[in-house]
PDB file of C-alpha atoms in Angstrom:
ATOM      1  CA  UNK K   6     -32.292-104.354  37.841  1.00 74.00           C
ATOM      2  CA  UNK K   7     -28.886-102.656  38.024  1.00 90.00           C
ATOM      3  CA  UNK K   8     -30.219 -99.521  39.746  1.00 94.00           C
ATOM      4  CA  UNK K   9     -31.397-101.364  42.866  1.00 96.00           C
ATOM      5  CA  UNK K  10     -29.791-104.578  44.145  1.00 96.00           C
ATOM      6  CA  UNK K  11     -30.297-106.460  47.419  1.00 97.00           C
ATOM      7  CA  UNK K  12     -27.551-108.800  48.643  1.00 97.00           C
ATOM      8  CA  UNK K  13     -26.730-110.894  51.667  1.00 97.00           C
ATOM      9  CA  UNK K  14     -22.983-111.145  52.221  1.00 97.00           C
ATOM     10  CA  UNK K  15     -23.089-114.852  53.152  1.00 97.00           C
ATOM     11  CA  UNK K  16     -25.537-116.265  50.602  1.00 96.00           C
ATOM     12  CA  UNK K  17     -24.280-114.068  47.757  1.00 97.00           C
ATOM     13  CA  UNK K  18     -20.567-114.096  48.582  1.00 96.00           C
ATOM     14  CA  UNK K  19     -20.055-110.344  48.286  1.00 97.00           C
ATOM     15  CA  UNK K  20     -19.333-107.577  50.767  1.00 97.00           C
ATOM     16  CA  UNK K  21     -20.873-104.088  50.936  1.00 97.00           C
ATOM     17  CA  UNK K  22     -17.462-102.397  50.713  1.00 96.00           C
ATOM     18  CA  UNK K  23     -17.116-103.749  47.158  1.00 96.00           C
ATOM     19  CA  UNK K  24     -19.788-101.276  46.001  1.00 95.00           C
ATOM     20  CA  UNK K  25     -18.783 -97.943  47.538  1.00 92.00           C
ATOM     21  CA  UNK K  26     -18.564 -94.992  45.120  1.00 85.00           C
ATOM     22  CA  UNK K  27     -20.903 -96.826  42.726  1.00 91.00           C
ATOM     23  CA  UNK K  28     -24.049 -97.009  44.870  1.00 95.00           C
ATOM     24  CA  UNK K  29     -25.601 -95.636  48.007  1.00 95.00           C
ATOM     25  CA  UNK K  30     -25.132 -98.620  50.356  1.00 97.00           C
ATOM     26  CA  UNK K  31     -27.673 -99.441  53.112  1.00 98.00           C
ATOM     27  CA  UNK K  32     -26.472-102.222  55.443  1.00 98.00           C
ATOM     28  CA  UNK K  33     -28.835-103.984  57.838  1.00 98.00           C
ATOM     29  CA  UNK K  34     -26.491-105.781  60.251  1.00 97.00           C
ATOM     30  CA  UNK K  35     -27.854-109.074  61.535  1.00 96.00           C
ATOM     31  CA  UNK K  36     -24.929-110.732  63.330  1.00 96.00           C
ATOM     32  CA  UNK K  37     -21.286-110.055  63.982  1.00 97.00           C
ATOM     33  CA  UNK K  38     -19.817-106.625  63.463  1.00 97.00           C
ATOM     34  CA  UNK K  39     -17.873-104.256  61.282  1.00 97.00           C
ATOM     35  CA  UNK K  40     -15.824-101.098  61.588  1.00 97.00           C
ATOM     36  CA  UNK K  41     -14.789 -98.534  59.018  1.00 97.00           C
ATOM     37  CA  UNK K  42     -13.353 -95.101  58.439  1.00 94.00           C
ATOM     38  CA  UNK K  43     -15.686 -92.551  56.897  1.00 90.00           C
ATOM     39  CA  UNK K  44     -14.156 -89.226  55.921  1.00 78.00           C
ATOM     40  CA  UNK K  45     -11.303 -90.066  58.298  1.00 80.00           C
ATOM     41  CA  UNK K  46     -13.460 -90.880  61.354  1.00 89.00           C
ATOM     42  CA  UNK K  47     -13.868 -94.407  62.749  1.00 95.00           C
ATOM     43  CA  UNK K  48     -17.321 -95.977  63.204  1.00 97.00           C
ATOM     44  CA  UNK K  49     -18.436 -99.402  64.446  1.00 97.00           C
ATOM     45  CA  UNK K  50     -21.617-101.418  63.928  1.00 97.00           C
ATOM     46  CA  UNK K  51     -22.986-104.686  65.282  1.00 97.00           C
ATOM     47  CA  UNK K  52     -26.156-106.759  64.918  1.00 96.00           C
ATOM     48  CA  UNK K  53     -29.231-104.533  65.031  1.00 95.00           C
ATOM     49  CA  UNK K  54     -27.486-101.518  63.523  1.00 97.00           C
ATOM     50  CA  UNK K  55     -28.198 -99.794  60.229  1.00 98.00           C
ATOM     51  CA  UNK K  56     -25.210 -98.448  58.318  1.00 98.00           C
ATOM     52  CA  UNK K  57     -25.559 -96.101  55.351  1.00 97.00           C
ATOM     53  CA  UNK K  58     -22.670 -95.117  53.084  1.00 96.00           C
ATOM     54  CA  UNK K  59     -23.601 -92.229  50.821  1.00 91.00           C
ATOM     55  CA  UNK K  60     -21.813 -92.045  47.492  1.00 86.00           C
ATOM     56  CA  UNK K  61     -20.409 -88.636  48.461  1.00 73.00           C
ATOM     57  CA  UNK K  62     -18.633 -90.138  51.481  1.00 79.00           C
ATOM     58  CA  UNK K  63     -15.123 -91.565  51.499  1.00 85.00           C
ATOM     59  CA  UNK K  64     -15.215 -95.051  53.040  1.00 92.00           C
ATOM     60  CA  UNK K  65     -11.915 -96.761  53.901  1.00 92.00           C
ATOM     61  CA  UNK K  66     -10.367 -99.510  56.044  1.00 95.00           C
ATOM     62  CA  UNK K  67     -13.518-101.636  56.327  1.00 97.00           C
ATOM     63  CA  UNK K  68     -13.122-104.666  58.613  1.00 97.00           C
ATOM     64  CA  UNK K  69     -15.643-107.440  59.246  1.00 97.00           C
ATOM     65  CA  UNK K  70     -15.807-110.044  62.012  1.00 97.00           C
ATOM     66  CA  UNK K  71     -15.775-113.678  60.915  1.00 96.00           C
ATOM     67  CA  UNK K  72     -19.440-114.088  61.855  1.00 97.00           C
ATOM     68  CA  UNK K  73     -20.546-110.917  60.035  1.00 97.00           C
ATOM     69  CA  UNK K  74     -23.977-111.385  58.477  1.00 98.00           C
ATOM     70  CA  UNK K  75     -25.912-108.559  56.831  1.00 98.00           C
ATOM     71  CA  UNK K  76     -28.360-107.740  54.108  1.00 98.00           C
ATOM     72  CA  UNK K  77     -27.406-104.674  52.125  1.00 98.00           C
ATOM     73  CA  UNK K  78     -29.333-102.607  49.630  1.00 98.00           C
ATOM     74  CA  UNK K  79     -27.567-100.841  46.763  1.00 98.00           C
ATOM     75  CA  UNK K  80     -29.291 -97.873  45.097  1.00 97.00           C
ATOM     76  CA  UNK K  81     -27.858 -95.888  42.205  1.00 94.00           C
ATOM     77  CA  UNK K  82     -27.685 -92.111  42.514  1.00 88.00           C
ATOM     78  CA  UNK K  83     -29.858 -91.589  39.422  1.00 86.00           C
ATOM     79  CA  UNK K  84     -32.582 -93.941  40.696  1.00 92.00           C
ATOM     80  CA  UNK K  85     -32.585 -92.304  44.117  1.00 92.00           C
ATOM     81  CA  UNK K  86     -32.921 -88.871  42.516  1.00 84.00           C
ATOM     82  CA  UNK K  87     -35.747 -90.065  40.291  1.00 87.00           C
ATOM     83  CA  UNK K  88     -37.877 -91.498  43.091  1.00 92.00           C
ATOM     84  CA  UNK K  89     -36.950 -89.277  46.037  1.00 88.00           C
ATOM     85  CA  UNK K  90     -40.414 -88.496  47.454  1.00 86.00           C
ATOM     86  CA  UNK K  91     -39.811 -85.408  49.623  1.00 80.00           C
ATOM     87  CA  UNK K  92     -37.000 -82.900  49.270  1.00 77.00           C
ATOM     88  CA  UNK K  93     -37.020 -81.227  52.682  1.00 76.00           C
ATOM     89  CA  UNK K  94     -36.725 -84.465  54.658  1.00 83.00           C
ATOM     90  CA  UNK K  95     -34.288 -85.864  52.086  1.00 84.00           C
ATOM     91  CA  UNK K  96     -31.861 -83.055  52.876  1.00 82.00           C
ATOM     92  CA  UNK K  97     -32.297 -83.490  56.635  1.00 83.00           C
ATOM     93  CA  UNK K  98     -31.698 -87.211  56.278  1.00 88.00           C
ATOM     94  CA  UNK K  99     -28.654 -86.593  54.079  1.00 85.00           C
ATOM     95  CA  UNK K 100     -27.065 -84.338  56.700  1.00 84.00           C
ATOM     96  CA  UNK K 101     -27.929 -86.645  59.630  1.00 88.00           C
ATOM     97  CA  UNK K 102     -26.574 -89.748  57.882  1.00 91.00           C
ATOM     98  CA  UNK K 103     -23.364 -87.942  56.940  1.00 84.00           C
ATOM     99  CA  UNK K 104     -22.779 -87.333  60.665  1.00 84.00           C
ATOM    100  CA  UNK K 105     -24.228 -90.664  61.892  1.00 91.00           C
ATOM    101  CA  UNK K 106     -23.519 -93.371  59.262  1.00 95.00           C
ATOM    102  CA  UNK K 107     -23.965 -96.145  61.848  1.00 97.00           C
ATOM    103  CA  UNK K 108     -27.271 -96.029  63.746  1.00 96.00           C
ATOM    104  CA  UNK K 109     -28.642 -98.291  66.455  1.00 96.00           C
ATOM    105  CA  UNK K 110     -32.174 -99.324  65.509  1.00 96.00           C
ATOM    106  CA  UNK K 111     -34.978 -99.582  68.007  1.00 95.00           C
ATOM    107  CA  UNK K 112     -37.149-102.696  67.856  1.00 95.00           C
ATOM    108  CA  UNK K 113     -39.761-100.738  65.897  1.00 96.00           C
ATOM    109  CA  UNK K 114     -37.129 -99.312  63.557  1.00 96.00           C
ATOM    110  CA  UNK K 115     -35.645-102.719  62.878  1.00 96.00           C
ATOM    111  CA  UNK K 116     -39.106-104.105  62.133  1.00 96.00           C
ATOM    112  CA  UNK K 117     -39.670-101.343  59.559  1.00 96.00           C
ATOM    113  CA  UNK K 118     -36.320-102.048  57.874  1.00 97.00           C
ATOM    114  CA  UNK K 119     -36.943-105.806  57.880  1.00 96.00           C
ATOM    115  CA  UNK K 120     -40.332-105.300  56.235  1.00 97.00           C
ATOM    116  CA  UNK K 121     -38.908-102.929  53.623  1.00 98.00           C
ATOM    117  CA  UNK K 122     -35.996-105.234  52.761  1.00 98.00           C
ATOM    118  CA  UNK K 123     -38.432-108.135  52.443  1.00 96.00           C
ATOM    119  CA  UNK K 124     -40.579-106.072  50.083  1.00 96.00           C
ATOM    120  CA  UNK K 125     -37.517-105.151  48.025  1.00 97.00           C
ATOM    121  CA  UNK K 126     -36.528-108.804  47.808  1.00 95.00           C
ATOM    122  CA  UNK K 127     -40.007-109.787  46.638  1.00 94.00           C
ATOM    123  CA  UNK K 128     -40.356-107.003  44.068  1.00 95.00           C
ATOM    124  CA  UNK K 129     -36.852-107.395  42.628  1.00 94.00           C
ATOM    125  CA  UNK K 130     -37.627-110.973  41.633  1.00 89.00           C
ATOM    126  CA  UNK K 131     -39.048-111.711  38.227  1.00 79.00           C
ATOM    127  CA  UNK K 132     -40.104-109.421  35.413  1.00 82.00           C
ATOM    128  CA  UNK K 133     -42.877-106.860  35.380  1.00 86.00           C
ATOM    129  CA  UNK K 134     -43.967-104.358  32.742  1.00 89.00           C
ATOM    130  CA  UNK K 135     -43.707-101.577  35.345  1.00 92.00           C
ATOM    131  CA  UNK K 136     -40.863-103.102  37.345  1.00 91.00           C
ATOM    132  CA  UNK K 137     -38.797 -99.926  37.746  1.00 93.00           C
ATOM    133  CA  UNK K 138     -41.823 -97.891  38.832  1.00 95.00           C
ATOM    134  CA  UNK K 139     -42.852-100.538  41.378  1.00 96.00           C
ATOM    135  CA  UNK K 140     -39.352-100.781  42.867  1.00 96.00           C
ATOM    136  CA  UNK K 141     -39.271 -96.988  42.890  1.00 96.00           C
ATOM    137  CA  UNK K 142     -42.402 -96.938  45.040  1.00 96.00           C
ATOM    138  CA  UNK K 143     -40.832 -99.475  47.408  1.00 97.00           C
ATOM    139  CA  UNK K 144     -37.806 -97.173  47.634  1.00 97.00           C
ATOM    140  CA  UNK K 145     -40.110 -94.295  48.549  1.00 97.00           C
ATOM    141  CA  UNK K 146     -41.650 -96.373  51.358  1.00 97.00           C
ATOM    142  CA  UNK K 147     -38.170 -97.217  52.611  1.00 97.00           C
ATOM    143  CA  UNK K 148     -37.124 -93.565  52.586  1.00 96.00           C
ATOM    144  CA  UNK K 149     -40.240 -92.480  54.467  1.00 96.00           C
ATOM    145  CA  UNK K 150     -39.513 -95.193  57.040  1.00 97.00           C
ATOM    146  CA  UNK K 151     -35.894 -94.039  57.349  1.00 96.00           C
ATOM    147  CA  UNK K 152     -36.961 -90.470  58.034  1.00 94.00           C
ATOM    148  CA  UNK K 153     -39.432 -91.743  60.635  1.00 95.00           C
ATOM    149  CA  UNK K 154     -36.626 -93.750  62.279  1.00 95.00           C
ATOM    150  CA  UNK K 155     -34.293 -90.746  62.331  1.00 93.00           C
ATOM    151  CA  UNK K 156     -36.955 -88.103  63.052  1.00 91.00           C
ATOM    152  CA  UNK K 157     -36.456 -87.806  66.815  1.00 89.00           C
ATOM    153  CA  UNK K 158     -32.700 -87.358  66.499  1.00 88.00           C
ATOM    154  CA  UNK K 159     -33.038 -84.973  63.542  1.00 84.00           C
ATOM    155  CA  UNK K 160     -35.553 -82.816  65.410  1.00 82.00           C
ATOM    156  CA  UNK K 161     -33.311 -82.794  68.476  1.00 79.00           C
ATOM    157  CA  UNK K 162     -30.366 -81.737  66.332  1.00 72.00           C
ATOM    158  CA  UNK K 163     -32.420 -78.864  64.911  1.00 63.00           C
ATOM    159  CA  UNK K 164     -33.525 -77.557  68.311  1.00 59.00           C
ATOM    160  CA  UNK K 165     -30.541 -78.217  70.612  1.00 61.00           C
ATOM    161  CA  UNK K 166     -27.629 -77.300  68.345  1.00 69.00           C
ATOM    162  CA  UNK K 167     -27.550 -73.628  67.343  1.00 79.00           C
ATOM    163  CA  UNK K 168     -25.291 -74.296  64.362  1.00 82.00           C
ATOM    164  CA  UNK K 169     -27.544 -77.070  63.057  1.00 79.00           C
ATOM    165  CA  UNK K 170     -30.611 -74.931  63.682  1.00 81.00           C
ATOM    166  CA  UNK K 171     -29.151 -72.084  61.601  1.00 89.00           C
ATOM    167  CA  UNK K 172     -28.186 -74.508  58.855  1.00 88.00           C
ATOM    168  CA  UNK K 173     -31.675 -76.015  58.628  1.00 85.00           C
ATOM    169  CA  UNK K 174     -33.203 -72.546  58.681  1.00 89.00           C
ATOM    170  CA  UNK K 175     -30.971 -71.682  55.724  1.00 93.00           C
ATOM    171  CA  UNK K 176     -32.230 -74.762  53.881  1.00 89.00           C
ATOM    172  CA  UNK K 177     -35.837 -73.739  54.510  1.00 88.00           C
ATOM    173  CA  UNK K 178     -35.120 -70.265  53.126  1.00 93.00           C
ATOM    174  CA  UNK K 179     -33.284 -71.662  50.102  1.00 93.00           C
ATOM    175  CA  UNK K 180     -36.218 -73.911  49.284  1.00 89.00           C
ATOM    176  CA  UNK K 181     -38.648 -70.997  49.677  1.00 92.00           C
ATOM    177  CA  UNK K 182     -36.746 -68.337  47.715  1.00 95.00           C
ATOM    178  CA  UNK K 183     -34.648 -70.311  45.199  1.00 93.00           C
ATOM    179  CA  UNK K 184     -36.912 -69.233  42.324  1.00 93.00           C
ATOM    180  CA  UNK K 185     -35.900 -65.614  42.732  1.00 94.00           C
ATOM    181  CA  UNK K 186     -32.808 -65.408  44.967  1.00 95.00           C
ATOM    182  CA  UNK K 187     -29.585 -67.230  44.146  1.00 94.00           C
ATOM    183  CA  UNK K 188     -26.959 -65.144  45.966  1.00 95.00           C
ATOM    184  CA  UNK K 189     -25.502 -66.291  49.289  1.00 96.00           C
ATOM    185  CA  UNK K 190     -25.661 -62.724  50.631  1.00 96.00           C
ATOM    186  CA  UNK K 191     -29.482 -62.713  50.455  1.00 97.00           C
ATOM    187  CA  UNK K 192     -29.747 -65.713  52.786  1.00 97.00           C
ATOM    188  CA  UNK K 193     -27.001 -64.463  55.085  1.00 96.00           C
ATOM    189  CA  UNK K 194     -28.936 -61.213  55.519  1.00 97.00           C
ATOM    190  CA  UNK K 195     -32.110 -63.153  56.348  1.00 96.00           C
ATOM    191  CA  UNK K 196     -30.201 -65.095  59.006  1.00 95.00           C
ATOM    192  CA  UNK K 197     -28.393 -61.998  60.327  1.00 95.00           C
ATOM    193  CA  UNK K 198     -24.958 -63.513  59.694  1.00 95.00           C
ATOM    194  CA  UNK K 199     -22.199 -62.830  57.177  1.00 96.00           C
ATOM    195  CA  UNK K 200     -21.958 -64.717  53.853  1.00 95.00           C
ATOM    196  CA  UNK K 201     -18.540 -66.023  54.914  1.00 94.00           C
ATOM    197  CA  UNK K 202     -19.930 -67.440  58.159  1.00 94.00           C
ATOM    198  CA  UNK K 203     -22.852 -69.049  56.311  1.00 94.00           C
ATOM    199  CA  UNK K 204     -20.482 -70.733  53.866  1.00 93.00           C
ATOM    200  CA  UNK K 205     -18.256 -71.978  56.707  1.00 91.00           C
ATOM    201  CA  UNK K 206     -21.310 -73.275  58.582  1.00 89.00           C
ATOM    202  CA  UNK K 207     -22.572 -75.214  55.554  1.00 89.00           C
ATOM    203  CA  UNK K 208     -19.172 -76.784  54.929  1.00 87.00           C
ATOM    204  CA  UNK K 209     -18.835 -77.752  58.599  1.00 83.00           C
ATOM    205  CA  UNK K 210     -22.190 -79.520  58.753  1.00 83.00           C
ATOM    206  CA  UNK K 211     -22.614 -80.926  55.239  1.00 81.00           C
ATOM    207  CA  UNK K 212     -19.234 -80.553  53.467  1.00 79.00           C
ATOM    208  CA  UNK K 213     -21.182 -78.671  50.804  1.00 85.00           C
ATOM    209  CA  UNK K 214     -20.885 -74.881  50.318  1.00 91.00           C
ATOM    210  CA  UNK K 215     -23.941 -72.649  50.692  1.00 94.00           C
ATOM    211  CA  UNK K 216     -23.890 -71.738  46.995  1.00 94.00           C
ATOM    212  CA  UNK K 217     -24.308 -75.410  46.021  1.00 91.00           C
ATOM    213  CA  UNK K 218     -27.284 -75.816  48.346  1.00 92.00           C
ATOM    214  CA  UNK K 219     -28.949 -72.824  46.680  1.00 94.00           C
ATOM    215  CA  UNK K 220     -28.212 -74.353  43.258  1.00 92.00           C
ATOM    216  CA  UNK K 221     -29.587 -77.698  44.486  1.00 88.00           C
ATOM    217  CA  UNK K 222     -32.985 -76.220  45.299  1.00 90.00           C
ATOM    218  CA  UNK K 223     -33.013 -74.099  42.137  1.00 93.00           C
ATOM    219  CA  UNK K 224     -32.184 -77.204  40.088  1.00 90.00           C
ATOM    220  CA  UNK K 225     -35.105 -79.140  41.565  1.00 87.00           C
ATOM    221  CA  UNK K 226     -37.450 -76.230  40.870  1.00 92.00           C
ATOM    222  CA  UNK K 227     -36.209 -75.949  37.273  1.00 93.00           C
ATOM    223  CA  UNK K 228     -36.708 -79.684  36.728  1.00 90.00           C
ATOM    224  CA  UNK K 229     -40.234 -79.497  38.100  1.00 89.00           C
ATOM    225  CA  UNK K 230     -41.085 -76.637  35.751  1.00 93.00           C
ATOM    226  CA  UNK K 231     -39.400 -78.240  32.728  1.00 93.00           C
ATOM    227  CA  UNK K 232     -41.426 -81.399  33.320  1.00 89.00           C
ATOM    228  CA  UNK K 233     -44.634 -79.389  32.870  1.00 91.00           C
ATOM    229  CA  UNK K 234     -45.379 -79.402  29.106  1.00 90.00           C
ATOM    230  CA  UNK K 235     -47.836 -76.543  29.526  1.00 92.00           C
ATOM    231  CA  UNK K 236     -44.963 -74.148  30.292  1.00 93.00           C
ATOM    232  CA  UNK K 237     -42.726 -72.652  27.617  1.00 93.00           C
ATOM    233  CA  UNK K 238     -39.059 -71.977  28.319  1.00 94.00           C
ATOM    234  CA  UNK K 239     -39.893 -68.277  28.424  1.00 94.00           C
ATOM    235  CA  UNK K 240     -42.603 -68.977  31.021  1.00 95.00           C
ATOM    236  CA  UNK K 241     -40.064 -70.871  33.134  1.00 95.00           C
ATOM    237  CA  UNK K 242     -37.445 -68.142  32.802  1.00 95.00           C
ATOM    238  CA  UNK K 243     -40.041 -65.635  34.061  1.00 95.00           C
ATOM    239  CA  UNK K 244     -41.053 -67.843  37.000  1.00 95.00           C
ATOM    240  CA  UNK K 245     -37.406 -68.263  37.963  1.00 95.00           C
ATOM    241  CA  UNK K 246     -36.930 -64.472  37.772  1.00 94.00           C
ATOM    242  CA  UNK K 247     -34.211 -64.437  35.116  1.00 94.00           C
ATOM    243  CA  UNK K 248     -33.647 -61.290  33.072  1.00 90.00           C
ATOM    244  CA  UNK K 249     -34.242 -63.099  29.787  1.00 92.00           C
ATOM    245  CA  UNK K 250     -34.383 -66.559  28.219  1.00 93.00           C
ATOM    246  CA  UNK K 251     -30.699 -66.520  27.308  1.00 94.00           C
ATOM    247  CA  UNK K 252     -29.675 -65.878  30.914  1.00 94.00           C
ATOM    248  CA  UNK K 253     -31.957 -68.667  32.133  1.00 94.00           C
ATOM    249  CA  UNK K 254     -30.646 -71.118  29.515  1.00 94.00           C
ATOM    250  CA  UNK K 255     -27.029 -70.509  30.528  1.00 93.00           C
ATOM    251  CA  UNK K 256     -27.803 -71.012  34.224  1.00 94.00           C
ATOM    252  CA  UNK K 257     -29.980 -74.075  33.606  1.00 92.00           C
ATOM    253  CA  UNK K 258     -27.310 -75.709  31.458  1.00 92.00           C
ATOM    254  CA  UNK K 259     -24.748 -75.181  34.205  1.00 91.00           C
ATOM    255  CA  UNK K 260     -26.862 -76.862  36.891  1.00 89.00           C
ATOM    256  CA  UNK K 261     -28.564 -79.452  34.647  1.00 88.00           C
ATOM    257  CA  UNK K 262     -25.512 -80.410  32.615  1.00 89.00           C
ATOM    258  CA  UNK K 263     -27.555 -79.999  29.418  1.00 91.00           C
ATOM    259  CA  UNK K 264     -29.593 -77.177  27.925  1.00 92.00           C
ATOM    260  CA  UNK K 265     -33.272 -76.899  28.931  1.00 92.00           C
ATOM    261  CA  UNK K 266     -34.320 -77.903  25.419  1.00 91.00           C
ATOM    262  CA  UNK K 267     -32.050 -80.973  25.518  1.00 91.00           C
ATOM    263  CA  UNK K 268     -33.419 -81.916  28.922  1.00 90.00           C
ATOM    264  CA  UNK K 269     -36.955 -81.841  27.559  1.00 90.00           C
ATOM    265  CA  UNK K 270     -36.029 -83.778  24.428  1.00 87.00           C
ATOM    266  CA  UNK K 271     -34.392 -86.502  26.535  1.00 84.00           C
ATOM    267  CA  UNK K 272     -37.689 -86.901  28.403  1.00 80.00           C
ATOM    268  CA  UNK K 273     -39.868 -86.477  25.311  1.00 78.00           C
ATOM    269  CA  UNK K 274     -41.571 -83.398  26.724  1.00 75.00           C
ATOM    270  CA  UNK K 275     -43.113 -81.240  24.030  1.00 68.00           C
ATOM    271  CA  UNK K 276     -44.140 -77.630  24.475  1.00 61.00           C
TER     272      UNK K 276
END
């Protein structure tokens, strides 16, 4: 399966840095160490650490010790999007990992990762009629375990850092109101800050502007509605509070990359 691959650098003769910009890379360090630059900042990892390189991150100058030994899981962006089980925690995890790409695992956290990697290794072997769906479910288990591992630090970041707290509050509002409100000014008013400050805050924490976060949540809502064959495009346009079907179709094509009708045809969804 090209969408999900599990390697060991020693037994397979490949290194995780060979796959950046093509996959999300999850590195479970067993022995030795590594260091790297991510978005211009240096990070180090040793045995017992988990390193995650998101495809949106710029990874450079990767160095490995001679005794470096790690298993690493490669997941394509499309596969991750298809089987992502929970959007709110996915965003929190995305932001946390962007700031903390190398993470020291507790004994319990390492046990969870070991079990998940073992399950991936087992399920990626051989052929199965529903192979992609099964591996997708294993990916969901892994993601839930990751969010459990990071949960204490993520919750602390939300409560102790005022900037992070405002950012996560913005995400909650965007998820709640994306069906009807797609202007940055609406969310800035809710947070009692200026649109300019909200945009600067989002770029500082996530490197993504506030407008793109709003579009992200709107896109997920549009996909969910388009995947419901009981809804017509007019029904969806009404639920998303667009003036008319034409206005909805133009917006949906911009965020989807294809028209709503083409999206449904590609997934064989009939009205």
